[in-house]
Amino acid sequence: MPRTDSMGVARSNSSRSSKTGGIPANCRAWNWKSRKPAREADNPMGSEATKIVDGRQHRTTRSRTAICEACLDLVEEGVLRPSADEIAERAGVSRRSIFNHFGDLAELYDAVVEVGLERCAPLLEEIPSDQPVSLRVDQVVRIRSRFLEAMAPFTRALTAQALVGPASDQARRASKEATRFQHANIERLFQKELARLDPIDRAETLEAISASMAPLLWETLRRNRGLSAARARAVMKRMLEAILRDALGDAWR
């Protein structure tokens, strides 16, 4: 008997991954370059057959990417939980084609998280940790606020999925990984200042700085409070300066 998946499409009981040789469990984009082509001695069709296989693999990868991009475009336009029909229409594929590439919404969401981060990654500039602290504060606020503004629709989608979505586990994991990354980056950036504090003050100051740059705080300032991006950025800077001043006194500058 066919089963019905979380998006309402009837599927056979056999696993898609067992048919295709394996959609990776974490649903990252397939790396076809790692697959070695058959040797001509083993393949009487030789390089011509290899070209055909490579072409099919390229089309598969292209279709998967188009589906992920379509889902992310819808999220950025405010559709926090796009349906299979909406994704298929935007990607220019059939509804069933989505499930030829992804077992369910959870697998799709894993891939979409990667695409979203790849889109915004260029906004994250490296800040030298040996600059004066006041300059580092200015730069981290500028870079972080720009990143949070670009990621705002994706942050809302993550929140919606984490609460009620079929990909809630993936959404929560993505949020935690992003928080850990931000936490580590802040610790590196203000390592010299944090090193002056005792362990308890250091831990609390680091948590406070991280919280002052959290996506949900930016969302509160921009949407709930209705501040402009410039005003929200000024609030973030004021919070960061206040945290450093409280921890280090006048020495923070």
mmCIF file of C-alpha atoms in Angstrom:
data_model
loop_
_atom_site.group_PDB
_atom_site.id
_atom_site.type_symbol
_atom_site.label_atom_id
_atom_site.label_comp_id
_atom_site.label_asym_id
_atom_site.label_seq_id
_atom_site.Cartn_x
_atom_site.Cartn_y
_atom_site.Cartn_z
ATOM 1 C CA MET A 1 0.000 0.000 0.000
ATOM 2 C CA PRO A 2 1.355 3.441 -0.820
ATOM 3 C CA ARG A 3 1.851 5.806 2.072
ATOM 4 C CA THR A 4 1.192 9.535 2.149
ATOM 5 C CA ASP A 5 4.015 11.827 3.205
ATOM 6 C CA SER A 6 3.889 15.066 5.203
ATOM 7 C CA MET A 7 3.055 17.114 2.108
ATOM 8 C CA GLY A 8 0.192 14.916 1.000
ATOM 9 C CA VAL A 9 1.868 13.048 -1.838
ATOM 10 C CA ALA A 10 1.358 9.300 -2.129
ATOM 11 C CA ARG A 11 4.642 7.434 -2.100
ATOM 12 C CA SER A 12 5.653 3.800 -2.263
ATOM 13 C CA ASN A 13 6.846 2.056 0.878
ATOM 14 C CA SER A 14 10.339 1.661 -0.532
ATOM 15 C CA SER A 15 12.905 4.287 0.445
ATOM 16 C CA ARG A 16 13.893 6.851 -2.124
ATOM 17 C CA SER A 17 17.462 6.716 -0.882
ATOM 18 C CA SER A 18 17.674 2.964 -1.442
ATOM 19 C CA LYS A 19 16.612 3.450 -5.053
ATOM 20 C CA THR A 20 19.030 6.205 -5.897
ATOM 21 C CA GLY A 21 22.073 4.980 -4.088
ATOM 22 C CA GLY A 22 21.473 7.300 -1.186
ATOM 23 C CA ILE A 23 20.336 10.814 -0.550
ATOM 24 C CA PRO A 24 22.709 11.709 2.288
ATOM 25 C CA ALA A 25 21.108 11.725 5.722
ATOM 26 C CA ASN A 26 21.922 15.386 6.245
ATOM 27 C CA CYS A 27 20.611 16.197 2.757
ATOM 28 C CA ARG A 28 23.615 18.233 1.719
ATOM 29 C CA ALA A 29 24.075 18.815 -2.004
ATOM 30 C CA TRP A 30 25.475 15.765 -3.693
ATOM 31 C CA ASN A 31 29.138 16.005 -4.558
ATOM 32 C CA TRP A 32 29.260 14.192 -7.846
ATOM 33 C CA LYS A 33 32.965 14.895 -8.277
ATOM 34 C CA SER A 34 33.695 12.412 -5.505
ATOM 35 C CA ARG A 35 32.142 9.613 -7.526
ATOM 36 C CA LYS A 36 34.739 7.969 -9.726
ATOM 37 C CA PRO A 37 33.620 7.131 -13.279
ATOM 38 C CA ALA A 38 33.807 3.547 -14.377
ATOM 39 C CA ARG A 39 36.984 2.553 -16.143
ATOM 40 C CA GLU A 40 36.649 2.002 -19.859
ATOM 41 C CA ALA A 41 37.795 -1.602 -19.380
ATOM 42 C CA ASP A 42 34.778 -2.153 -17.131
ATOM 43 C CA ASN A 43 32.449 -0.106 -19.319
ATOM 44 C CA PRO A 44 32.278 -1.068 -22.993
ATOM 45 C CA MET A 45 30.535 2.206 -23.800
ATOM 46 C CA GLY A 46 33.628 4.072 -22.573
ATOM 47 C CA SER A 47 33.669 7.821 -22.192
ATOM 48 C CA GLU A 48 30.401 8.288 -24.119
ATOM 49 C CA ALA A 49 28.441 6.447 -21.430
ATOM 50 C CA THR A 50 30.247 8.457 -18.774
ATOM 51 C CA LYS A 51 29.137 11.691 -20.463
ATOM 52 C CA ILE A 52 25.517 10.510 -20.425
ATOM 53 C CA VAL A 53 25.695 9.653 -16.732
ATOM 54 C CA ASP A 54 27.407 12.952 -15.935
ATOM 55 C CA GLY A 55 24.679 14.805 -17.814
ATOM 56 C CA ARG A 56 21.956 13.099 -15.811
ATOM 57 C CA GLN A 57 23.765 13.814 -12.583
ATOM 58 C CA HIS A 58 24.169 17.465 -13.548
ATOM 59 C CA ARG A 59 20.453 17.770 -14.273
ATOM 60 C CA THR A 60 19.643 16.156 -10.930
ATOM 61 C CA THR A 61 21.891 18.556 -9.042
ATOM 62 C CA ARG A 62 20.470 21.506 -10.989
ATOM 63 C CA SER A 63 16.891 20.470 -10.184
ATOM 64 C CA ARG A 64 17.674 20.057 -6.488
ATOM 65 C CA THR A 65 19.263 23.499 -6.397
ATOM 66 C CA ALA A 66 16.292 25.068 -8.208
ATOM 67 C CA ILE A 67 13.889 23.574 -5.655
ATOM 68 C CA CYS A 68 15.966 24.878 -2.739
ATOM 69 C CA GLU A 69 16.265 28.323 -4.317
ATOM 70 C CA ALA A 70 12.516 28.446 -4.945
ATOM 71 C CA CYS A 71 11.747 27.547 -1.346
ATOM 72 C CA LEU A 72 14.131 30.200 -0.055
ATOM 73 C CA ASP A 73 12.739 32.846 -2.436
ATOM 74 C CA LEU A 74 9.246 32.194 -1.085
ATOM 75 C CA VAL A 75 10.505 32.477 2.482
ATOM 76 C CA GLU A 76 12.190 35.790 1.681
ATOM 77 C CA GLU A 77 8.887 37.038 0.261
ATOM 78 C CA GLY A 78 7.123 36.249 3.531
ATOM 79 C CA VAL A 79 5.764 32.744 2.880
ATOM 80 C CA LEU A 80 7.126 31.163 6.050
ATOM 81 C CA ARG A 81 5.822 27.647 5.390
ATOM 82 C CA PRO A 82 5.621 27.245 1.595
ATOM 83 C CA SER A 83 3.590 24.312 0.333
ATOM 84 C CA ALA A 84 4.793 21.712 -2.146
ATOM 85 C CA ASP A 85 2.598 23.279 -4.839
ATOM 86 C CA GLU A 86 4.061 26.744 -4.235
ATOM 87 C CA ILE A 87 7.623 25.437 -4.310
ATOM 88 C CA ALA A 88 7.011 23.386 -7.453
ATOM 89 C CA GLU A 89 5.413 26.308 -9.302
ATOM 90 C CA ARG A 90 8.247 28.660 -8.400
ATOM 91 C CA ALA A 91 10.945 26.119 -9.309
ATOM 92 C CA GLY A 92 9.271 25.195 -12.592
ATOM 93 C CA VAL A 93 9.025 21.506 -11.715
ATOM 94 C CA SER A 94 6.193 19.129 -10.966
ATOM 95 C CA ARG A 95 4.963 18.618 -7.420
ATOM 96 C CA ARG A 96 6.043 14.988 -7.518
ATOM 97 C CA SER A 97 9.492 15.981 -8.761
ATOM 98 C CA ILE A 98 10.176 17.508 -5.351
ATOM 99 C CA PHE A 99 9.873 14.056 -3.794
ATOM 100 C CA ASN A 100 12.071 12.517 -6.454
ATOM 101 C CA HIS A 101 14.892 14.584 -4.955
ATOM 102 C CA PHE A 102 13.858 14.906 -1.300
ATOM 103 C CA GLY A 103 12.243 12.231 0.844
ATOM 104 C CA ASP A 104 10.177 14.752 2.812
ATOM 105 C CA LEU A 105 10.116 18.332 4.026
ATOM 106 C CA ALA A 106 12.760 17.622 6.644
ATOM 107 C CA GLU A 107 15.315 16.634 3.996
ATOM 108 C CA LEU A 108 14.385 19.626 1.859
ATOM 109 C CA TYR A 109 14.721 21.961 4.817
ATOM 110 C CA ASP A 110 18.251 20.760 5.545
ATOM 111 C CA ALA A 111 19.264 21.694 2.011
ATOM 112 C CA VAL A 112 17.421 25.028 2.138
ATOM 113 C CA VAL A 113 19.293 25.986 5.320
ATOM 114 C CA GLU A 114 22.570 25.543 3.460
ATOM 115 C CA VAL A 115 21.395 27.614 0.496
ATOM 116 C CA GLY A 116 20.232 30.392 2.804
ATOM 117 C CA LEU A 117 23.535 30.531 4.641
ATOM 118 C CA GLU A 118 25.462 30.468 1.366
ATOM 119 C CA ARG A 119 23.468 33.469 0.126
ATOM 120 C CA CYS A 120 24.288 35.558 3.179
ATOM 121 C CA ALA A 121 27.799 34.279 3.915
ATOM 122 C CA PRO A 122 29.493 37.011 1.806
ATOM 123 C CA LEU A 123 28.066 39.583 4.231
ATOM 124 C CA LEU A 124 30.156 38.181 7.088
ATOM 125 C CA GLU A 125 33.478 39.973 6.799
ATOM 126 C CA GLU A 126 36.447 38.972 8.916
ATOM 127 C CA ILE A 127 37.315 41.553 11.589
ATOM 128 C CA PRO A 128 40.943 41.630 12.817
ATOM 129 C CA SER A 129 41.034 41.056 16.566
ATOM 130 C CA ASP A 130 44.093 43.298 17.030
ATOM 131 C CA GLN A 131 42.250 46.503 16.148
ATOM 132 C CA PRO A 132 41.248 48.999 18.877
ATOM 133 C CA VAL A 133 38.141 47.765 20.681
ATOM 134 C CA SER A 134 36.072 50.818 19.700
ATOM 135 C CA LEU A 135 36.783 50.112 16.030
ATOM 136 C CA ARG A 136 35.915 46.435 16.476
ATOM 137 C CA VAL A 137 32.613 47.435 18.072
ATOM 138 C CA ASP A 138 31.778 49.691 15.117
ATOM 139 C CA GLN A 139 32.648 47.000 12.598
ATOM 140 C CA VAL A 140 30.907 44.093 14.294
ATOM 141 C CA VAL A 141 27.706 46.131 14.691
ATOM 142 C CA ARG A 142 27.797 47.186 11.032
ATOM 143 C CA ILE A 143 28.482 43.680 9.731
ATOM 144 C CA ARG A 144 26.176 41.844 12.118
ATOM 145 C CA SER A 145 23.225 44.182 11.553
ATOM 146 C CA ARG A 146 23.583 43.880 7.779
ATOM 147 C CA PHE A 147 23.680 40.088 8.065
ATOM 148 C CA LEU A 148 20.655 39.969 10.393
ATOM 149 C CA GLU A 149 18.658 42.217 8.085
ATOM 150 C CA ALA A 150 19.379 39.946 5.116
ATOM 151 C CA MET A 151 18.587 36.828 7.150
ATOM 152 C CA ALA A 152 15.400 38.208 8.770
ATOM 153 C CA PRO A 153 12.897 36.318 6.553
ATOM 154 C CA PHE A 154 14.872 33.123 7.023
ATOM 155 C CA THR A 155 14.960 33.678 10.795
ATOM 156 C CA ARG A 156 11.163 33.995 10.841
ATOM 157 C CA ALA A 157 10.837 30.799 8.822
ATOM 158 C CA LEU A 158 13.171 28.962 11.199
ATOM 159 C CA THR A 159 11.087 30.121 14.148
ATOM 160 C CA ALA A 160 7.838 29.031 12.495
ATOM 161 C CA GLN A 161 9.252 25.639 11.551
ATOM 162 C CA ALA A 162 10.748 25.108 15.014
ATOM 163 C CA LEU A 163 7.340 25.638 16.613
ATOM 164 C CA VAL A 164 4.940 23.755 14.361
ATOM 165 C CA GLY A 165 6.632 22.780 11.111
ATOM 166 C CA PRO A 166 7.301 19.246 9.857
ATOM 167 C CA ALA A 167 11.014 20.125 9.789
ATOM 168 C CA SER A 168 11.091 21.314 13.400
ATOM 169 C CA ASP A 169 14.156 19.256 14.342
ATOM 170 C CA GLN A 170 16.119 20.677 11.422
ATOM 171 C CA ALA A 171 15.010 24.221 12.255
ATOM 172 C CA ARG A 172 16.044 23.947 15.890
ATOM 173 C CA ARG A 173 19.384 22.419 14.965
ATOM 174 C CA ALA A 174 20.083 25.167 12.421
ATOM 175 C CA SER A 175 19.289 27.845 15.004
ATOM 176 C CA LYS A 176 21.579 26.246 17.581
ATOM 177 C CA GLU A 177 24.428 25.873 15.092
ATOM 178 C CA ALA A 178 24.104 29.522 14.058
ATOM 179 C CA THR A 179 24.152 30.585 17.713
ATOM 180 C CA ARG A 180 27.262 28.518 18.419
ATOM 181 C CA PHE A 181 29.018 30.015 15.409
ATOM 182 C CA GLN A 182 28.153 33.562 16.483
ATOM 183 C CA HIS A 183 29.211 32.827 20.072
ATOM 184 C CA ALA A 184 32.618 31.530 18.979
ATOM 185 C CA ASN A 185 33.159 34.486 16.646
ATOM 186 C CA ILE A 186 32.376 37.001 19.403
ATOM 187 C CA GLU A 187 34.688 35.183 21.812
ATOM 188 C CA ARG A 188 37.516 35.417 19.269
ATOM 189 C CA LEU A 189 36.828 39.065 18.461
ATOM 190 C CA PHE A 190 36.835 40.237 22.098
ATOM 191 C CA GLN A 191 39.299 37.682 23.430
ATOM 192 C CA LYS A 192 41.700 40.333 24.766
ATOM 193 C CA GLU A 193 38.966 42.119 26.740
ATOM 194 C CA LEU A 194 37.377 38.923 28.037
ATOM 195 C CA ALA A 195 40.753 37.632 29.239
ATOM 196 C CA ARG A 196 40.853 40.421 31.852
ATOM 197 C CA LEU A 197 37.773 39.070 33.622
ATOM 198 C CA ASP A 198 37.372 36.274 36.140
ATOM 199 C CA PRO A 199 35.683 33.102 34.814
ATOM 200 C CA ILE A 200 32.157 33.984 35.955
ATOM 201 C CA ASP A 201 32.259 37.580 34.693
ATOM 202 C CA ARG A 202 33.848 36.412 31.450
ATOM 203 C CA ALA A 203 31.119 33.836 30.814
ATOM 204 C CA GLU A 204 28.303 36.257 31.653
ATOM 205 C CA THR A 205 29.791 39.065 29.553
ATOM 206 C CA LEU A 206 30.193 36.746 26.581
ATOM 207 C CA GLU A 207 26.580 35.594 26.885
ATOM 208 C CA ALA A 208 25.385 39.205 27.136
ATOM 209 C CA ILE A 209 27.305 40.274 24.026
ATOM 210 C CA SER A 210 25.987 37.277 22.105
ATOM 211 C CA ALA A 211 22.415 38.042 23.182
ATOM 212 C CA SER A 212 22.763 41.677 22.086
ATOM 213 C CA MET A 213 23.387 40.479 18.527
ATOM 214 C CA ALA A 214 20.865 37.643 18.414
ATOM 215 C CA PRO A 215 18.498 37.328 15.434
ATOM 216 C CA LEU A 216 15.411 37.424 17.649
ATOM 217 C CA LEU A 217 16.526 40.699 19.243
ATOM 218 C CA TRP A 218 16.958 42.220 15.786
ATOM 219 C CA GLU A 219 13.526 40.908 14.876
ATOM 220 C CA THR A 220 12.054 42.530 17.999
ATOM 221 C CA LEU A 221 13.595 45.906 17.214
ATOM 222 C CA ARG A 222 12.696 45.890 13.514
ATOM 223 C CA ARG A 223 9.235 44.310 13.499
ATOM 224 C CA ASN A 224 7.784 44.546 16.999
ATOM 225 C CA ARG A 225 9.173 47.976 17.828
ATOM 226 C CA GLY A 226 9.079 49.231 14.252
ATOM 227 C CA LEU A 227 12.568 50.746 14.284
ATOM 228 C CA SER A 228 14.418 51.497 11.082
ATOM 229 C CA ALA A 229 17.537 49.469 10.338
ATOM 230 C CA ALA A 230 19.674 52.481 11.284
ATOM 231 C CA ARG A 231 17.901 52.926 14.628
ATOM 232 C CA ALA A 232 18.088 49.207 15.397
ATOM 233 C CA ARG A 233 21.796 49.275 14.587
ATOM 234 C CA ALA A 234 22.280 52.212 16.986
ATOM 235 C CA VAL A 235 20.473 50.311 19.750
ATOM 236 C CA MET A 236 22.669 47.263 19.169
ATOM 237 C CA LYS A 237 25.801 49.405 19.421
ATOM 238 C CA ARG A 238 24.564 51.080 22.614
ATOM 239 C CA MET A 239 23.894 47.681 24.197
ATOM 240 C CA LEU A 240 27.306 46.332 23.233
ATOM 241 C CA GLU A 241 29.108 49.400 24.568
ATOM 242 C CA ALA A 242 27.118 49.258 27.821
ATOM 243 C CA ILE A 243 28.007 45.588 28.313
ATOM 244 C CA LEU A 244 31.717 46.227 27.777
ATOM 245 C CA ARG A 245 31.652 49.315 29.991
ATOM 246 C CA ASP A 246 29.932 47.408 32.785
ATOM 247 C CA ALA A 247 32.460 44.567 32.570
ATOM 248 C CA LEU A 248 35.656 46.559 32.048
ATOM 249 C CA GLY A 249 34.976 50.092 33.221
ATOM 250 C CA ASP A 250 36.812 52.860 31.383
ATOM 251 C CA ALA A 251 39.462 50.344 30.329
ATOM 252 C CA TRP A 252 37.178 48.952 27.615
ATOM 253 C CA ARG A 253 38.205 51.751 25.252
#
